[in-house]
Short mmCIF file of C-alpha atoms and ligand atoms in Angstrom, two decimals:
data_model
loop_
_atom_site.label_atom_id
_atom_site.label_comp_id
_atom_site.label_asym_id
_atom_site.label_seq_id
_atom_site.Cartn_x
_atom_site.Cartn_y
_atom_site.Cartn_z
CA MET A 14 100.16 111.32 124.82
CA ILE A 15 103.01 109.72 122.91
CA ILE A 16 105.98 108.87 125.17
CA SER A 17 109.24 109.32 123.32
CA GLY A 18 111.87 106.79 124.31
CA LYS A 19 114.20 108.64 121.99
CA GLU A 20 113.92 111.86 124.01
CA LEU A 21 114.08 110.20 127.42
CA SER A 22 117.08 108.09 126.41
CA ALA A 23 118.88 111.18 125.05
CA LYS A 24 118.48 112.88 128.43
CA LEU A 25 119.63 109.81 130.38
CA LYS A 26 122.62 109.30 128.06
CA ALA A 27 123.69 112.94 128.56
CA ASP A 28 123.59 112.42 132.35
CA MET A 29 125.62 109.22 132.00
CA ALA A 30 128.18 110.97 129.76
CA ALA A 31 128.76 113.55 132.50
CA GLU A 32 129.22 110.76 135.05
CA VAL A 33 131.59 108.75 132.84
CA ALA A 34 133.72 111.84 132.09
CA ALA A 35 134.91 111.73 135.71
CA PHE A 36 135.94 108.05 135.57
CA PRO A 37 139.45 108.32 134.04
CA ALA A 38 140.57 110.58 136.89
CA LYS A 39 138.88 108.36 139.50
CA TYR A 40 139.50 104.87 138.13
CA GLY A 41 142.16 105.26 135.46
CA ARG A 42 139.87 104.21 132.61
CA VAL A 43 136.31 104.20 131.26
CA PRO A 44 133.85 101.26 131.22
CA HIS A 45 134.39 98.77 128.39
CA LEU A 46 131.55 96.91 126.69
CA ALA A 47 132.21 93.93 124.40
CA VAL A 48 129.43 93.02 121.96
CA ILE A 49 129.49 89.82 119.93
CA LEU A 50 127.44 89.68 116.74
CA VAL A 51 127.13 86.32 114.97
CA GLY A 52 125.85 86.44 111.39
CA GLU A 53 124.30 89.28 109.45
CA ASP A 54 120.64 89.45 110.42
CA PRO A 55 119.71 93.02 109.39
CA GLY A 56 117.85 93.71 112.65
CA SER A 57 120.75 92.49 114.78
CA VAL A 58 123.25 94.50 112.71
CA SER A 59 121.16 97.62 113.21
CA TYR A 60 120.76 97.09 116.99
CA VAL A 61 124.46 96.36 117.49
CA THR A 62 125.35 99.47 115.50
CA GLY A 63 123.00 101.43 117.76
CA LYS A 64 124.79 100.02 120.81
CA ALA A 65 128.18 101.14 119.46
CA LYS A 66 126.82 104.61 118.69
CA ALA A 67 125.30 104.99 122.16
CA SER A 68 128.57 103.82 123.73
CA ALA A 69 130.41 106.61 121.89
CA GLU A 70 127.83 109.16 123.06
CA VAL A 71 128.19 108.11 126.69
CA GLY A 72 131.98 107.72 126.58
CA ILE A 73 131.95 103.95 127.04
CA ARG A 74 134.62 101.98 125.18
CA ASN A 75 132.94 99.56 122.76
CA THR A 76 134.49 96.53 121.11
CA THR A 77 132.14 94.89 118.63
CA ILE A 78 133.26 91.44 117.51
CA ARG A 79 131.60 90.27 114.30
CA LYS A 80 131.71 86.58 113.42
CA PRO A 81 130.19 84.65 110.50
CA ALA A 82 127.02 82.61 111.07
CA GLU A 83 129.09 79.44 110.55
CA ILE A 84 131.14 79.97 113.73
CA THR A 85 131.15 76.87 115.94
CA GLU A 86 129.79 76.89 119.47
CA GLU A 87 133.26 76.02 120.79
CA GLU A 88 134.82 79.00 119.01
CA LEU A 89 132.17 81.31 120.41
CA LEU A 90 132.68 79.89 123.92
CA GLY A 91 136.42 80.49 123.43
CA ILE A 92 135.84 84.18 122.68
CA ILE A 93 133.64 84.50 125.76
CA ALA A 94 136.30 82.82 127.93
CA GLU A 95 138.87 85.36 126.72
CA LEU A 96 136.55 88.29 127.44
CA ASN A 97 135.73 86.84 130.88
CA ALA A 98 139.45 86.69 131.67
CA ASP A 99 140.18 90.19 130.34
CA ASP A 100 140.34 92.49 133.35
CA GLU A 101 139.66 95.52 131.15
CA VAL A 102 136.32 94.20 129.88
CA ASP A 103 133.37 95.14 132.14
CA GLY A 104 130.40 94.01 130.08
CA ILE A 105 129.82 91.16 127.62
CA LEU A 106 126.77 90.95 125.35
CA VAL A 107 126.05 88.23 122.80
CA GLN A 108 123.40 89.59 120.45
CA LEU A 109 120.44 87.20 120.12
CA PRO A 110 119.14 85.27 118.31
CA LEU A 111 122.08 82.96 117.53
CA PRO A 112 122.14 80.53 114.58
CA LYS A 113 120.26 77.28 115.27
CA HIS A 114 123.37 75.10 115.60
CA ILE A 115 124.45 77.07 118.68
CA ASP A 116 122.97 76.39 122.12
CA GLU A 117 121.94 79.86 123.32
CA ASP A 118 121.48 78.80 126.94
CA ARG A 119 124.97 77.34 127.07
CA VAL A 120 126.48 80.52 125.59
CA ILE A 121 124.64 82.82 128.00
CA ALA A 122 125.62 80.67 131.00
CA ALA A 123 129.28 80.88 129.91
CA ILE A 124 129.38 84.67 130.40
CA ASP A 125 130.86 85.77 133.74
CA ARG A 126 127.80 86.75 135.78
CA ALA A 127 129.54 89.96 136.91
CA LYS A 128 129.90 91.01 133.23
CA ASP A 129 126.37 89.99 132.17
CA VAL A 130 125.07 93.42 131.11
CA ASP A 131 121.93 91.82 129.61
CA GLY A 132 120.81 90.25 132.87
CA PHE A 133 120.24 86.97 131.00
CA HIS A 134 122.64 84.77 133.01
CA PRO A 135 120.77 82.09 135.02
CA GLN A 136 122.13 83.53 138.27
CA ASN A 137 120.84 87.00 137.36
CA VAL A 138 117.47 85.56 136.36
CA ALA A 139 117.25 83.66 139.66
CA ALA A 140 118.23 86.79 141.59
CA LEU A 141 115.50 88.80 139.83
CA TRP A 142 112.81 86.26 140.77
CA GLN A 143 114.11 86.07 144.34
CA LYS A 144 114.20 89.87 144.74
CA GLN A 145 117.95 89.89 145.25
CA PRO A 146 120.34 92.48 143.81
CA CYS A 147 120.82 91.77 140.10
CA THR A 148 121.43 93.27 136.69
CA LEU A 149 117.98 93.94 135.24
CA PRO A 150 117.35 92.98 131.60
CA CYS A 151 117.55 96.11 129.43
CA THR A 152 114.16 96.13 127.69
CA PRO A 153 112.04 95.50 130.83
CA LYS A 154 114.09 98.06 132.77
CA GLY A 155 113.57 100.59 129.95
CA ILE A 156 109.81 99.95 129.94
CA ILE A 157 109.53 100.70 133.67
CA LYS A 158 111.56 103.90 133.18
CA LEU A 159 109.19 104.98 130.38
CA LEU A 160 106.14 104.36 132.58
CA ARG A 161 107.69 106.29 135.48
CA ALA A 162 108.72 109.18 133.23
CA ALA A 163 105.17 109.41 131.86
CA GLY A 164 103.85 109.55 135.43
CA VAL A 165 101.88 106.33 135.03
CA GLU A 166 100.79 104.83 138.33
CA ILE A 167 101.58 101.11 138.38
CA GLU A 168 100.55 100.10 141.89
CA GLY A 169 97.15 98.41 142.02
CA ARG A 170 96.58 98.65 138.25
CA ASN A 171 95.80 95.75 135.92
CA ALA A 172 98.84 95.10 133.74
CA VAL A 173 98.50 92.67 130.83
CA VAL A 174 101.64 91.43 129.12
CA VAL A 175 101.30 89.87 125.68
CA GLY A 176 104.23 87.48 125.14
CA ARG A 177 106.22 85.31 127.53
CA SER A 178 109.82 85.45 126.27
CA ASN A 179 112.85 85.26 128.55
CA ILE A 180 114.06 88.61 127.15
CA VAL A 181 110.89 90.67 127.64
CA GLY A 182 107.58 89.04 128.61
CA LEU A 183 108.65 87.17 131.73
CA PRO A 184 111.02 89.76 133.25
CA VAL A 185 108.74 92.75 132.56
CA SER A 186 105.92 90.82 134.23
CA LYS A 187 108.10 90.37 137.30
CA LEU A 188 109.06 94.07 137.39
CA LEU A 189 105.40 95.10 137.09
CA LEU A 190 104.53 92.66 139.89
CA ASP A 191 107.30 94.13 142.05
CA ALA A 192 105.76 97.56 141.39
CA ASN A 193 102.50 96.12 142.80
CA ALA A 194 100.51 95.80 139.58
CA THR A 195 98.10 92.90 139.16
CA VAL A 196 99.77 91.09 136.28
CA THR A 197 98.31 88.79 133.63
CA ILE A 198 100.67 87.08 131.20
CA THR A 199 99.11 86.14 127.85
CA HIS A 200 100.52 84.36 124.80
CA SER A 201 99.69 82.68 121.50
CA ARG A 202 97.47 80.05 123.17
CA THR A 203 95.45 82.49 125.26
CA ARG A 204 91.73 82.13 124.55
CA ASP A 205 89.81 85.28 123.68
CA LEU A 206 92.91 87.43 124.00
CA GLY A 207 90.90 90.60 123.28
CA ALA A 208 88.72 90.03 126.35
CA VAL A 209 91.85 89.84 128.49
CA THR A 210 93.67 92.80 126.92
CA ARG A 211 90.52 94.94 127.22
CA GLY A 212 90.88 94.55 130.99
CA ALA A 213 94.34 96.16 130.93
CA ASP A 214 95.09 99.54 132.46
CA ILE A 215 98.67 98.96 131.26
CA LEU A 216 99.21 96.82 128.17
CA VAL A 217 102.72 95.66 127.26
CA VAL A 218 102.97 93.96 123.88
CA ALA A 219 106.00 91.84 122.98
CA ILE A 220 104.75 89.14 120.62
CA GLY A 221 106.73 89.96 117.47
CA ARG A 222 103.86 90.23 115.01
CA PRO A 223 103.26 93.42 113.02
CA LYS A 224 100.15 95.40 114.13
CA PHE A 225 98.86 92.41 116.13
CA VAL A 226 97.03 94.50 118.73
CA THR A 227 94.15 96.44 117.25
CA ALA A 228 91.95 99.21 118.68
CA ASP A 229 89.11 96.81 119.60
CA MET A 230 91.52 94.99 121.98
CA VAL A 231 92.31 98.13 123.99
CA ARG A 232 90.29 99.83 126.70
CA GLU A 233 89.65 103.57 126.35
CA GLY A 234 92.37 105.40 128.32
CA ALA A 235 94.78 102.45 128.60
CA VAL A 236 98.56 102.86 128.66
CA VAL A 237 100.09 100.92 125.75
CA ILE A 238 103.75 99.92 125.53
CA ASP A 239 104.77 98.52 122.15
CA VAL A 240 107.94 96.39 122.28
CA GLY A 241 107.73 95.02 118.74
CA VAL A 242 110.13 95.98 115.97
CA ASN A 243 108.78 94.52 112.72
CA ARG A 244 108.67 95.29 109.04
CA ASP A 245 105.22 96.33 107.92
CA PRO A 246 104.39 93.75 105.21
CA ASP A 247 102.39 96.39 103.29
CA THR A 248 104.76 99.36 103.37
CA GLY A 249 108.11 97.73 104.23
CA ARG A 250 108.61 100.32 106.97
CA LEU A 251 109.34 99.63 110.65
CA CYS A 252 106.24 99.00 112.72
CA GLY A 253 105.40 97.68 116.16
CA ASP A 254 103.20 94.89 117.45
CA VAL A 255 100.48 97.50 117.95
CA ASP A 256 98.40 99.08 115.21
CA PHE A 257 99.47 102.60 116.17
CA ALA A 258 96.98 104.50 114.00
CA GLY A 259 93.96 102.76 115.51
CA VAL A 260 95.16 102.16 119.06
CA SER A 261 96.50 105.71 119.60
CA GLU A 262 92.88 106.92 119.25
CA ARG A 263 91.90 104.95 122.36
CA ALA A 264 95.05 104.91 124.50
CA SER A 265 95.84 107.70 126.97
CA VAL A 266 99.57 107.00 126.63
CA ILE A 267 101.34 105.03 123.89
CA THR A 268 104.91 104.40 122.75
CA PRO A 269 105.83 104.78 119.07
CA VAL A 270 107.90 102.41 116.91
CA PRO A 271 110.56 103.45 116.10
CA GLY A 272 111.55 105.84 118.87
CA GLY A 273 109.86 104.15 121.83
CA VAL A 274 111.12 101.09 123.70
CA GLY A 275 114.09 100.37 121.36
CA PRO A 276 116.18 103.42 122.34
CA MET A 277 115.40 102.74 126.03
CA THR A 278 116.78 99.20 125.68
CA ILE A 279 120.08 100.61 124.45
CA CYS A 280 120.08 103.34 127.11
CA CYS A 281 119.63 100.73 129.87
CA LEU A 282 122.46 98.70 128.38
CA MET A 283 124.71 101.73 128.88
CA GLU A 284 123.47 102.03 132.46
CA ASN A 285 124.08 98.32 133.13
CA THR A 286 127.60 98.59 131.69
CA ILE A 287 128.39 101.46 134.06
CA GLU A 288 126.92 99.48 136.98
CA CYS A 289 129.06 96.42 136.19
CA PHE A 290 132.13 98.66 135.82
CA LEU A 291 131.54 100.38 139.17
CA ARG A 292 130.92 97.06 140.93
CA ARG A 293 134.14 95.67 139.50
CA MET A 294 136.08 98.80 140.50
CA ALA A 295 134.79 98.45 144.08
CA HIS A 296 136.24 94.95 144.36
N1 LIG M 307 121.67 89.79 123.86
N2 LIG M 307 120.02 90.27 122.32
C1 LIG M 307 120.67 90.59 123.44
N3 LIG M 307 120.38 91.70 124.17
C2 LIG M 307 119.38 92.54 123.77
O1 LIG M 307 119.04 93.59 124.50
C3 LIG M 307 118.70 92.25 122.58
N4 LIG M 307 117.71 93.07 122.06
C4 LIG M 307 116.55 92.46 121.41
C5 LIG M 307 117.09 91.47 120.36
N5 LIG M 307 118.26 90.73 120.81
C6 LIG M 307 119.01 91.07 121.89
C7 LIG M 307 117.95 94.28 121.53
O2 LIG M 307 119.00 94.87 121.66
C8 LIG M 307 115.87 93.67 120.81
N6 LIG M 307 116.85 94.73 120.86
C9 LIG M 307 116.68 96.01 120.29
C10 LIG M 307 117.59 97.02 120.50
C11 LIG M 307 117.42 98.27 119.92
C12 LIG M 307 116.34 98.52 119.14
C13 LIG M 307 115.42 97.51 118.91
C14 LIG M 307 115.60 96.27 119.49
C15 LIG M 307 116.21 99.86 118.50
O3 LIG M 307 117.05 100.69 118.69
N7 LIG M 307 115.15 100.09 117.74
C16 LIG M 307 114.95 101.35 117.05
C17 LIG M 307 114.85 101.12 115.55
C18 LIG M 307 116.08 100.46 115.05
C19 LIG M 307 116.11 100.30 113.56
O4 LIG M 307 115.99 101.32 112.86
O5 LIG M 307 116.27 99.15 113.08
C20 LIG M 307 113.68 101.98 117.57
O6 LIG M 307 113.57 103.19 117.52
O7 LIG M 307 112.79 101.22 118.00
#
């Protein structure tokens, strides 16, 4: 079975659009998401464009601020301070990665925690690991929604996560743990990775290398979630971290690239923006 993140996200976005349509009458306005894009990385440009398009579909106001790669850290922090102070901005997202001369951690920490729709702010990260209410990071949240929608049982299963990034690997591991999976986190230094991944009932791959996971690394009947968005060096087309042709022969459930996790990330961003808006309206 191929789980379509594109289809699931379309359904969830339609539900959100119906919810947001009632907001002007109730709250006097719609949620407002501000996205900051620094530089012109083609991937980032495409993802930020996708976020603006999804905002329009859901009825969320989107302001995308594009700045050249040469912007100084101080200038960027100045923009964030303005957005923090703007009462009509509910969500702030700084698209990553940032150019090397900018301290990403400092920028993320500068965002008002209540407007942190990515769930990357240190206080949100701490809250996640302490099981306190928090904004969940979009990609991990989307992955859990995909697993639930596909009817995959998580409790008691062996989940192996390949990759340990702050954006995906670590938080998705925590969410799987909270859903009572037995979680193993692997990475570039893991010895005999194949032996570990072959033990996975649920395999989540977020390593950022085209077709890194091959059929021999996957147990027959496993559930495979492919988080990678890469260019296939041979064909130039988009491909995941998983060799789809080979692995789909062994997996019971697999996500495609494109059309799998990516659209769910954007869908969860819309959900987080609505959550931040509603929390702000309640105050
Ligand atoms: N701050 N930075 C911040 N927040 C995020 O949540 C992200 N991420 C990751 C990179 N940097 C970030 C994204 O938005 C990855 N990511 C993301 C978002 C959307 C898609 C992929 C990655 C996506 O929509 N992928 C499409 C294909 C898009 C294309 O054609 O280029 C898909 O179907 O997979």
